[in-house]
Amino acid sequence: MTAPDTDWQAAWQPLVARVGEDFGSAETFHGADAIDPSAVRRYLEVLEFDCPLHTDAAVAREHGHAAPTVPSTSLMSWTLPPMWSPGQPPIFTSDARDAEPERSPLKGVRPPGMPPTSAYMATDYEVDYLRPVQVGDRLMRRGNRLVRCQPKATQVGRGAFTTWEYEIVDQHAEVVARCRFSMYHYNPHAVA
């Protein structure tokens, strides 16, 4: 009788030992642009979301805001750096089926101690909204604390579920939201 294959689990132990560490404490990721009314309008348009707090400056002022507020469900969009800028190489470098982008701010952090994996998927996302964001604000993402690392074999492959926490801050470094997201980084099972 042979011992079960546990080498893949042992490879995750250095990262498991780092749970609680903030891998992004010195970094702030600035969104590509300040929040402008036309982008908010386009966000609302596809949802057919009719709330004058987001579109009418007078109504926003009547409710104590200096400018129209931004739907909280859109905040993460405003923290993303540009996916691509002129002069950079292409994002997609392979035409293979299910090819992933070579680089993306959505891939998450690959800190030292994390074993190499070839695939990932987001599993959940939670946000605590602390105060309204307004048109004209410029949002940033700050921090990236590892709060969980659980190696697990699934039907799609072997890897680990990781949970991370970060803050969304405005141009004054005031926290507007706290976010937690989980991902499954894994190596797919071989296709027979």
GROMACS .gro file of N, CA, C and O in nm, residues 41-158:
model
  472
   41ARG      N    1  -2.332   5.743  -1.533
   41ARG     CA    2  -2.453   5.733  -1.615
   41ARG      C    3  -2.454   5.602  -1.694
   41ARG      O    4  -2.554   5.532  -1.698
   42ARG      N    5  -2.342   5.567  -1.754
   42ARG     CA    6  -2.337   5.443  -1.831
   42ARG      C    7  -2.354   5.320  -1.740
   42ARG      O    8  -2.414   5.222  -1.781
   43TYR      N    9  -2.300   5.326  -1.621
   43TYR     CA   10  -2.318   5.216  -1.525
   43TYR      C   11  -2.467   5.201  -1.492
   43TYR      O   12  -2.520   5.090  -1.490
   44LEU      N   13  -2.534   5.312  -1.465
   44LEU     CA   14  -2.676   5.309  -1.429
   44LEU      C   15  -2.764   5.268  -1.547
   44LEU      O   16  -2.865   5.201  -1.530
   45GLU      N   17  -2.723   5.309  -1.666
   45GLU     CA   18  -2.802   5.287  -1.786
   45GLU      C   19  -2.828   5.139  -1.813
   45GLU      O   20  -2.942   5.099  -1.837
   46VAL      N   21  -2.725   5.058  -1.808
   46VAL     CA   22  -2.743   4.915  -1.839
   46VAL      C   23  -2.825   4.844  -1.731
   46VAL      O   24  -2.890   4.744  -1.759
   47LEU      N   25  -2.824   4.898  -1.610
   47LEU     CA   26  -2.902   4.840  -1.500
   47LEU      C   27  -3.043   4.898  -1.494
   47LEU      O   28  -3.127   4.848  -1.419
   48GLU      N   29  -3.067   5.006  -1.572
   48GLU     CA   30  -3.192   5.080  -1.565
   48GLU      C   31  -3.223   5.116  -1.419
   48GLU      O   32  -3.333   5.101  -1.369
   49PHE      N   33  -3.120   5.166  -1.352
   49PHE     CA   34  -3.127   5.200  -1.210
   49PHE      C   35  -3.153   5.349  -1.197
   49PHE      O   36  -3.066   5.431  -1.223
   50ASP      N   37  -3.274   5.384  -1.159
   50ASP     CA   38  -3.317   5.523  -1.155
   50ASP      C   39  -3.319   5.574  -1.012
   50ASP      O   40  -3.416   5.558  -0.940
   51CYS      N   41  -3.208   5.635  -0.971
   51CYS     CA   42  -3.198   5.694  -0.839
   51CYS      C   43  -3.137   5.832  -0.854
   51CYS      O   44  -3.020   5.844  -0.893
   52PRO      N   45  -3.213   5.939  -0.825
   52PRO     CA   46  -3.162   6.074  -0.845
   52PRO      C   47  -3.039   6.109  -0.759
   52PRO      O   48  -2.968   6.202  -0.793
   53LEU      N   49  -3.012   6.034  -0.653
   53LEU     CA   50  -2.890   6.059  -0.575
   53LEU      C   51  -2.765   6.041  -0.661
   53LEU      O   52  -2.661   6.100  -0.634
   54HIS      N   53  -2.775   5.957  -0.766
   54HIS     CA   54  -2.660   5.927  -0.851
   54HIS      C   55  -2.653   6.018  -0.974
   54HIS      O   56  -2.550   6.020  -1.042
   55THR      N   57  -2.762   6.090  -1.003
   55THR     CA   58  -2.765   6.165  -1.129
   55THR      C   59  -2.797   6.314  -1.113
   55THR      O   60  -2.769   6.392  -1.203
   56ASP      N   61  -2.854   6.353  -1.003
   56ASP     CA   62  -2.901   6.491  -0.987
   56ASP      C   63  -2.826   6.558  -0.871
   56ASP      O   64  -2.845   6.523  -0.754
   57ALA      N   65  -2.741   6.655  -0.905
   57ALA     CA   66  -2.659   6.722  -0.803
   57ALA      C   67  -2.745   6.791  -0.697
   57ALA      O   68  -2.711   6.791  -0.579
   58ALA      N   69  -2.858   6.849  -0.737
   58ALA     CA   70  -2.946   6.918  -0.641
   58ALA      C   71  -3.004   6.820  -0.541
   58ALA      O   72  -3.008   6.847  -0.420
   59VAL      N   73  -3.049   6.704  -0.588
   59VAL     CA   74  -3.103   6.602  -0.497
   59VAL      C   75  -2.994   6.552  -0.404
   59VAL      O   76  -3.016   6.534  -0.284
   60ALA      N   77  -2.874   6.530  -0.458
   60ALA     CA   78  -2.763   6.485  -0.375
   60ALA      C   79  -2.734   6.587  -0.265
   60ALA      O   80  -2.716   6.551  -0.148
   61ARG      N   81  -2.734   6.716  -0.300
   61ARG     CA   82  -2.709   6.821  -0.199
   61ARG      C   83  -2.820   6.824  -0.093
   61ARG      O   84  -2.793   6.841   0.025
   62GLU      N   85  -2.945   6.804  -0.136
   62GLU     CA   86  -3.058   6.801  -0.041
   62GLU      C   87  -3.040   6.691   0.063
   62GLU      O   88  -3.092   6.700   0.174
   63HIS      N   89  -2.965   6.587   0.027
   63HIS     CA   90  -2.942   6.474   0.118
   63HIS      C   91  -2.804   6.478   0.182
   63HIS      O   92  -2.754   6.377   0.233
   64GLY      N   93  -2.738   6.594   0.176
   64GLY     CA   94  -2.612   6.611   0.248
   64GLY      C   95  -2.485   6.575   0.174
   64GLY      O   96  -2.379   6.565   0.235
   65HIS      N   97  -2.492   6.555   0.043
   65HIS     CA   98  -2.374   6.519  -0.036
   65HIS      C   99  -2.331   6.637  -0.120
   65HIS      O  100  -2.414   6.710  -0.175
   66ALA      N  101  -2.202   6.657  -0.136
   66ALA     CA  102  -2.150   6.768  -0.216
   66ALA      C  103  -2.168   6.744  -0.365
   66ALA      O  104  -2.167   6.838  -0.444
   67ALA      N  105  -2.183   6.619  -0.405
   67ALA     CA  106  -2.197   6.582  -0.547
   67ALA      C  107  -2.280   6.454  -0.552
   67ALA      O  108  -2.301   6.388  -0.449
   68PRO      N  109  -2.328   6.416  -0.672
   68PRO     CA  110  -2.401   6.289  -0.681
   68PRO      C  111  -2.318   6.174  -0.627
   68PRO      O  112  -2.195   6.171  -0.642
   69THR      N  113  -2.385   6.081  -0.563
   69THR     CA  114  -2.316   5.964  -0.508
   69THR      C  115  -2.301   5.857  -0.616
   69THR      O  116  -2.367   5.859  -0.719
   70VAL      N  117  -2.212   5.764  -0.590
   70VAL     CA  118  -2.182   5.656  -0.683
   70VAL      C  119  -2.242   5.527  -0.628
   70VAL      O  120  -2.232   5.501  -0.508
   71PRO      N  121  -2.306   5.445  -0.713
   71PRO     CA  122  -2.360   5.318  -0.662
   71PRO      C  123  -2.249   5.235  -0.597
   71PRO      O  124  -2.141   5.218  -0.652
   72SER      N  125  -2.276   5.188  -0.476
   72SER     CA  126  -2.172   5.113  -0.405
   72SER      C  127  -2.128   4.989  -0.480
   72SER      O  128  -2.014   4.948  -0.468
   73THR      N  129  -2.215   4.931  -0.560
   73THR     CA  130  -2.179   4.810  -0.634
   73THR      C  131  -2.073   4.837  -0.741
   73THR      O  132  -2.016   4.743  -0.795
   74SER      N  133  -2.045   4.963  -0.770
   74SER     CA  134  -1.946   4.996  -0.873
   74SER      C  135  -1.808   5.028  -0.817
   74SER      O  136  -1.714   5.050  -0.894
   75LEU      N  137  -1.792   5.029  -0.685
   75LEU     CA  138  -1.667   5.080  -0.626
   75LEU      C  139  -1.542   5.006  -0.673
   75LEU      O  140  -1.439   5.067  -0.700
   76MET      N  141  -1.548   4.874  -0.680
   76MET     CA  142  -1.428   4.800  -0.718
   76MET      C  143  -1.381   4.843  -0.857
   76MET      O  144  -1.261   4.852  -0.882
   77SER      N  145  -1.474   4.872  -0.946
   77SER     CA  146  -1.437   4.915  -1.082
   77SER      C  147  -1.348   5.039  -1.079
   77SER      O  148  -1.260   5.055  -1.163
   78TRP      N  149  -1.371   5.125  -0.982
   78TRP     CA  150  -1.296   5.251  -0.974
   78TRP      C  151  -1.160   5.234  -0.909
   78TRP      O  152  -1.083   5.330  -0.901
   79THR      N  153  -1.128   5.117  -0.859
   79THR     CA  154  -0.997   5.094  -0.797
   79THR      C  155  -0.900   5.024  -0.891
   79THR      O  156  -0.783   5.010  -0.857
   80LEU      N  157  -0.949   4.979  -1.006
   80LEU     CA  158  -0.863   4.902  -1.096
   80LEU      C  159  -0.769   4.991  -1.175
   80LEU      O  160  -0.813   5.090  -1.235
   81PRO      N  161  -0.640   4.958  -1.177
   81PRO     CA  162  -0.550   5.031  -1.265
   81PRO      C  163  -0.582   4.994  -1.410
   81PRO      O  164  -0.656   4.899  -1.435
   82PRO      N  165  -0.527   5.067  -1.506
   82PRO     CA  166  -0.555   5.032  -1.646
   82PRO      C  167  -0.511   4.888  -1.675
   82PRO      O  168  -0.407   4.843  -1.626
   83MET      N  169  -0.590   4.819  -1.754
   83MET     CA  170  -0.553   4.684  -1.797
   83MET      C  171  -0.438   4.690  -1.898
   83MET      O  172  -0.354   4.602  -1.902
   84TRP      N  173  -0.440   4.794  -1.980
   84TRP     CA  174  -0.340   4.812  -2.084
   84TRP      C  175  -0.322   4.960  -2.108
   84TRP      O  176  -0.417   5.038  -2.097
   85SER      N  177  -0.201   5.001  -2.142
   85SER     CA  178  -0.171   5.139  -2.177
   85SER      C  179  -0.086   5.140  -2.303
   85SER      O  180  -0.013   5.043  -2.330
   86PRO      N  181  -0.094   5.248  -2.381
   86PRO     CA  182  -0.012   5.256  -2.503
   86PRO      C  183   0.135   5.229  -2.473
   86PRO      O  184   0.190   5.276  -2.374
   87GLY      N  185   0.197   5.150  -2.561
   87GLY     CA  186   0.338   5.115  -2.545
   87GLY      C  187   0.361   4.984  -2.472
   87GLY      O  188   0.471   4.931  -2.474
   88GLN      N  189   0.258   4.932  -2.404
   88GLN     CA  190   0.272   4.805  -2.333
   88GLN      C  191   0.250   4.688  -2.430
   88GLN      O  192   0.178   4.702  -2.530
   89PRO      N  193   0.307   4.571  -2.399
   89PRO     CA  194   0.280   4.454  -2.482
   89PRO      C  195   0.135   4.409  -2.466
   89PRO      O  196   0.067   4.450  -2.372
   90PRO      N  197   0.086   4.324  -2.555
   90PRO     CA  198  -0.053   4.277  -2.545
   90PRO      C  199  -0.080   4.205  -2.413
   90PRO      O  200   0.010   4.145  -2.353
   91ILE      N  201  -0.203   4.210  -2.371
   91ILE     CA  202  -0.245   4.142  -2.248
   91ILE      C  203  -0.259   3.993  -2.274
   91ILE      O  204  -0.216   3.910  -2.195
   92PHE      N  205  -0.320   3.957  -2.387
   92PHE     CA  206  -0.336   3.816  -2.422
   92PHE      C  207  -0.223   3.777  -2.516
   92PHE      O  208  -0.206   3.837  -2.622
   93THR      N  209  -0.146   3.679  -2.474
   93THR     CA  210  -0.028   3.638  -2.551
   93THR      C  211  -0.043   3.498  -2.610
   93THR      O  212   0.049   3.448  -2.672
   94SER      N  213  -0.158   3.436  -2.588
   94SER     CA  214  -0.182   3.302  -2.640
   94SER      C  215  -0.321   3.297  -2.699
   94SER      O  216  -0.415   3.356  -2.646
   95ASP      N  217  -0.333   3.226  -2.811
   95ASP     CA  218  -0.465   3.208  -2.871
   95ASP      C  219  -0.524   3.071  -2.834
   95ASP      O  220  -0.624   3.028  -2.890
   96ALA      N  221  -0.464   3.006  -2.735
   96ALA     CA  222  -0.512   2.875  -2.691
   96ALA      C  223  -0.651   2.887  -2.629
   96ALA      O  224  -0.687   2.990  -2.572
   97ARG      N  225  -0.726   2.782  -2.641
   97ARG     CA  226  -0.858   2.780  -2.579
   97ARG      C  227  -0.843   2.803  -2.429
   97ARG      O  228  -0.754   2.748  -2.364
   98ASP      N  229  -0.931   2.884  -2.371
   98ASP     CA  230  -0.932   2.917  -2.230
   98ASP      C  231  -0.805   2.989  -2.184
   98ASP      O  232  -0.771   2.986  -2.065
   99ALA      N  233  -0.733   3.050  -2.277
   99ALA     CA  234  -0.612   3.123  -2.240
   99ALA      C  235  -0.649   3.237  -2.146
   99ALA      O  236  -0.752   3.301  -2.161
  100GLU      N  237  -0.563   3.260  -2.048
  100GLU     CA  238  -0.584   3.369  -1.953
  100GLU      C  239  -0.492   3.484  -1.989
  100GLU      O  240  -0.390   3.464  -2.055
  101PRO      N  241  -0.526   3.605  -1.948
  101PRO     CA  242  -0.437   3.717  -1.978
  101PRO      C  243  -0.301   3.698  -1.913
  101PRO      O  244  -0.290   3.640  -1.805
  102GLU      N  245  -0.199   3.748  -1.979
  102GLU     CA  246  -0.063   3.739  -1.926
  102GLU      C  247  -0.050   3.816  -1.795
  102GLU      O  248   0.017   3.775  -1.704
  103ARG      N  249  -0.120   3.930  -1.787
  103ARG     CA  250  -0.119   4.010  -1.665
  103ARG      C  251  -0.259   4.070  -1.648
  103ARG      O  252  -0.328   4.096  -1.746
  104SER      N  253  -0.298   4.086  -1.524
  104SER     CA  254  -0.429   4.143  -1.494
  104SER      C  255  -0.433   4.180  -1.346
  104SER      O  256  -0.390   4.101  -1.262
  105PRO      N  257  -0.488   4.297  -1.312
  105PRO     CA  258  -0.502   4.329  -1.170
  105PRO      C  259  -0.603   4.238  -1.101
  105PRO      O  260  -0.609   4.235  -0.979
  106LEU      N  261  -0.679   4.163  -1.177
  106LEU     CA  262  -0.778   4.073  -1.119
  106LEU      C  263  -0.720   3.937  -1.082
  106LEU      O  264  -0.788   3.856  -1.020
  107LYS      N  265  -0.597   3.909  -1.119
  107LYS     CA  266  -0.536   3.780  -1.088
  107LYS      C  267  -0.502   3.765  -0.941
  107LYS      O  268  -0.483   3.655  -0.894
  108GLY      N  269  -0.492   3.874  -0.871
  108GLY     CA  270  -0.458   3.865  -0.730
  108GLY      C  271  -0.308   3.856  -0.709
  108GLY      O  272  -0.229   3.858  -0.803
  109VAL      N  273  -0.272   3.845  -0.585
  109VAL     CA  274  -0.132   3.845  -0.545
  109VAL      C  275  -0.076   3.704  -0.549
  109VAL      O  276  -0.143   3.609  -0.513
  110ARG      N  277   0.047   3.692  -0.592
  110ARG     CA  278   0.120   3.564  -0.586
  110ARG      C  279   0.240   3.588  -0.495
  110ARG      O  280   0.349   3.614  -0.543
  111PRO      N  281   0.218   3.581  -0.364
  111PRO     CA  282   0.327   3.613  -0.272
  111PRO      C  283   0.431   3.502  -0.266
  111PRO      O  284   0.404   3.388  -0.305
  112PRO      N  285   0.549   3.535  -0.214
  112PRO     CA  286   0.650   3.431  -0.193
  112PRO      C  287   0.592   3.320  -0.104
  112PRO      O  288   0.519   3.347  -0.010
  113GLY      N  289   0.622   3.198  -0.139
  113GLY     CA  290   0.570   3.084  -0.063
  113GLY      C  291   0.447   3.021  -0.125
  113GLY      O  292   0.404   2.915  -0.084
  114MET      N  293   0.393   3.087  -0.227
  114MET     CA  294   0.276   3.031  -0.295
  114MET      C  295   0.325   2.941  -0.407
  114MET      O  296   0.400   2.984  -0.494
  115PRO      N  297   0.284   2.815  -0.406
  115PRO     CA  298   0.329   2.724  -0.512
  115PRO      C  299   0.279   2.768  -0.649
  115PRO      O  300   0.175   2.834  -0.659
  116PRO      N  301   0.349   2.732  -0.754
  116PRO     CA  302   0.303   2.768  -0.889
  116PRO      C  303   0.172   2.695  -0.921
  116PRO      O  304   0.155   2.578  -0.888
  117THR      N  305   0.080   2.767  -0.984
  117THR     CA  306  -0.045   2.710  -1.031
  117THR      C  307  -0.072   2.764  -1.171
  117THR      O  308  -0.020   2.869  -1.208
  118SER      N  309  -0.152   2.692  -1.246
  118SER     CA  310  -0.180   2.735  -1.383
  118SER      C  311  -0.322   2.786  -1.403
  118SER      O  312  -0.356   2.831  -1.512
  119ALA      N  313  -0.405   2.780  -1.300
  119ALA     CA  314  -0.543   2.825  -1.314
  119ALA      C  315  -0.592   2.885  -1.182
  119ALA      O  316  -0.535   2.859  -1.076
  120TYR      N  317  -0.696   2.964  -1.193
  120TYR     CA  318  -0.756   3.024  -1.073
  120TYR      C  319  -0.900   3.058  -1.104
  120TYR      O  320  -0.941   3.070  -1.219
  121MET      N  321  -0.978   3.075  -0.998
  121MET     CA  322  -1.115   3.124  -1.012
  121MET      C  323  -1.151   3.198  -0.884
  121MET      O  324  -1.103   3.166  -0.775
  122ALA      N  325  -1.232   3.301  -0.899
  122ALA     CA  326  -1.285   3.372  -0.783
  122ALA      C  327  -1.398   3.289  -0.725
  122ALA      O  328  -1.475   3.228  -0.799
  123THR      N  329  -1.407   3.284  -0.593
  123THR     CA  330  -1.513   3.204  -0.531
  123THR      C  331  -1.614   3.289  -0.454
  123THR      O  332  -1.729   3.250  -0.444
  124ASP      N  333  -1.572   3.401  -0.398
  124ASP     CA  334  -1.668   3.490  -0.332
  124ASP      C  335  -1.606   3.627  -0.309
  124ASP      O  336  -1.485   3.644  -0.317
  125TYR      N  337  -1.694   3.724  -0.279
  125TYR     CA  338  -1.652   3.862  -0.260
  125TYR      C  339  -1.751   3.928  -0.164
  125TYR      O  340  -1.872   3.920  -0.185
  126GLU      N  341  -1.700   3.989  -0.057
  126GLU     CA  342  -1.783   4.057   0.043
  126GLU      C  343  -1.731   4.198   0.062
  126GLU      O  344  -1.610   4.220   0.057
  127VAL      N  345  -1.822   4.292   0.088
  127VAL     CA  346  -1.782   4.431   0.111
  127VAL      C  347  -1.860   4.490   0.227
  127VAL      O  348  -1.982   4.470   0.237
  128ASP      N  349  -1.792   4.563   0.313
  128ASP     CA  350  -1.855   4.647   0.415
  128ASP      C  351  -1.841   4.791   0.364
  128ASP      O  352  -1.729   4.844   0.356
  129TYR      N  353  -1.954   4.853   0.326
  129TYR     CA  354  -1.953   4.991   0.278
  129TYR      C  355  -1.960   5.083   0.398
  129TYR      O  356  -2.052   5.074   0.479
  130LEU      N  357  -1.864   5.174   0.412
  130LEU     CA  358  -1.853   5.258   0.530
  130LEU      C  359  -1.904   5.401   0.511
  130LEU      O  360  -1.949   5.463   0.606
  131ARG      N  361  -1.894   5.451   0.390
  131ARG     CA  362  -1.950   5.584   0.362
  131ARG      C  363  -1.968   5.600   0.211
  131ARG      O  364  -1.901   5.532   0.132
  132PRO      N  365  -2.060   5.690   0.171
  132PRO     CA  366  -2.084   5.709   0.027
  132PRO      C  367  -1.963   5.768  -0.045
  132PRO      O  368  -1.887   5.846   0.011
  133VAL      N  369  -1.950   5.729  -0.170
  133VAL     CA  370  -1.848   5.783  -0.259
  133VAL      C  371  -1.921   5.876  -0.357
  133VAL      O  372  -2.034   5.850  -0.394
  134GLN      N  373  -1.853   5.983  -0.397
  134GLN     CA  374  -1.917   6.083  -0.481
  134GLN      C  375  -1.845   6.099  -0.615
  134GLN      O  376  -1.726   6.068  -0.626
  135VAL      N  377  -1.920   6.150  -0.714
  135VAL     CA  378  -1.860   6.185  -0.842
  135VAL      C  379  -1.746   6.282  -0.814
  135VAL      O  380  -1.758   6.372  -0.732
  136GLY      N  381  -1.632   6.259  -0.879
  136GLY     CA  382  -1.514   6.341  -0.859
  136GLY      C  383  -1.411   6.277  -0.768
  136GLY      O  384  -1.293   6.313  -0.772
  137ASP      N  385  -1.453   6.180  -0.686
  137ASP     CA  386  -1.357   6.110  -0.599
  137ASP      C  387  -1.263   6.025  -0.685
  137ASP      O  388  -1.298   5.981  -0.794
  138ARG      N  389  -1.146   6.000  -0.632
  138ARG     CA  390  -1.049   5.909  -0.695
  138ARG      C  391  -1.021   5.799  -0.594
  138ARG      O  392  -0.974   5.826  -0.484
  139LEU      N  393  -1.053   5.677  -0.630
  139LEU     CA  394  -1.041   5.564  -0.536
  139LEU      C  395  -0.911   5.488  -0.555
  139LEU      O  396  -0.854   5.484  -0.663
  140MET      N  397  -0.869   5.426  -0.446
  140MET     CA  398  -0.748   5.346  -0.444
  140MET      C  399  -0.774   5.220  -0.361
  140MET      O  400  -0.861   5.220  -0.275
  141ARG      N  401  -0.697   5.120  -0.388
  141ARG     CA  402  -0.701   4.997  -0.310
  141ARG      C  403  -0.576   4.993  -0.225
  141ARG      O  404  -0.465   5.014  -0.275
  142ARG      N  405  -0.594   4.963  -0.094
  142ARG     CA  406  -0.481   4.963  -0.002
  142ARG      C  407  -0.480   4.833   0.078
  142ARG      O  408  -0.581   4.792   0.133
  143GLY      N  409  -0.360   4.773   0.086
  143GLY     CA  410  -0.342   4.652   0.167
  143GLY      C  411  -0.384   4.526   0.094
  143GLY      O  412  -0.451   4.531  -0.009
  144ASN      N  413  -0.343   4.414   0.148
  144ASN     CA  414  -0.380   4.283   0.094
  144ASN      C  415  -0.342   4.177   0.197
  144ASN      O  416  -0.242   4.109   0.184
  145ARG      N  417  -0.424   4.167   0.301
  145ARG     CA  418  -0.397   4.076   0.412
  145ARG      C  419  -0.451   3.936   0.380
  145ARG      O  420  -0.566   3.920   0.343
  146LEU      N  421  -0.365   3.837   0.397
  146LEU     CA  422  -0.406   3.697   0.381
  146LEU      C  423  -0.476   3.653   0.509
  146LEU      O  424  -0.415   3.655   0.617
  147VAL      N  425  -0.603   3.617   0.500
  147VAL     CA  426  -0.676   3.575   0.620
  147VAL      C  427  -0.708   3.426   0.622
  147VAL      O  428  -0.747   3.373   0.725
  148ARG      N  429  -0.686   3.358   0.507
  148ARG     CA  430  -0.708   3.213   0.506
  148ARG      C  431  -0.633   3.151   0.390
  148ARG      O  432  -0.626   3.209   0.282
  149CYS      N  433  -0.577   3.034   0.412
  149CYS     CA  434  -0.516   2.954   0.306
  149CYS      C  435  -0.546   2.808   0.339
  149CYS      O  436  -0.493   2.755   0.437
  150GLN      N  437  -0.632   2.747   0.260
  150GLN     CA  438  -0.675   2.610   0.286
  150GLN      C  439  -0.650   2.523   0.163
  150GLN      O  440  -0.724   2.530   0.066
  151PRO      N  441  -0.544   2.440   0.168
  151PRO     CA  442  -0.521   2.348   0.057
  151PRO      C  443  -0.639   2.251   0.042
  151PRO      O  444  -0.695   2.205   0.142
  152LYS      N  445  -0.677   2.224  -0.082
  152LYS     CA  446  -0.791   2.137  -0.104
  152LYS      C  447  -0.786   2.079  -0.245
  152LYS      O  448  -0.760   2.149  -0.341
  153ALA      N  449  -0.815   1.950  -0.253
  153ALA     CA  450  -0.832   1.884  -0.382
  153ALA      C  451  -0.981   1.891  -0.417
  153ALA      O  452  -1.066   1.862  -0.333
  154THR      N  453  -1.010   1.935  -0.539
  154THR     CA  454  -1.149   1.946  -0.584
  154THR      C  455  -1.165   1.866  -0.713
  154THR      O  456  -1.068   1.808  -0.763
  155GLN      N  457  -1.283   1.871  -0.769
  155GLN     CA  458  -1.306   1.800  -0.895
  155GLN      C  459  -1.230   1.862  -1.011
  155GLN      O  460  -1.204   1.795  -1.109
  156VAL      N  461  -1.193   1.991  -1.000
  156VAL     CA  462  -1.121   2.056  -1.109
  156VAL      C  463  -0.970   2.045  -1.096
  156VAL      O  464  -0.898   2.061  -1.194
  157GLY      N  465  -0.919   2.021  -0.974
  157GLY     CA  466  -0.775   2.011  -0.956
  157GLY      C  467  -0.734   2.019  -0.810
  157GLY      O  468  -0.817   2.009  -0.720
  158ARG      N  469  -0.604   2.038  -0.791
  158ARG     CA  470  -0.548   2.050  -0.656
  158ARG      C  471  -0.489   2.189  -0.639
  158ARG      O  472  -0.418   2.239  -0.727
   0.00000   0.00000   0.00000
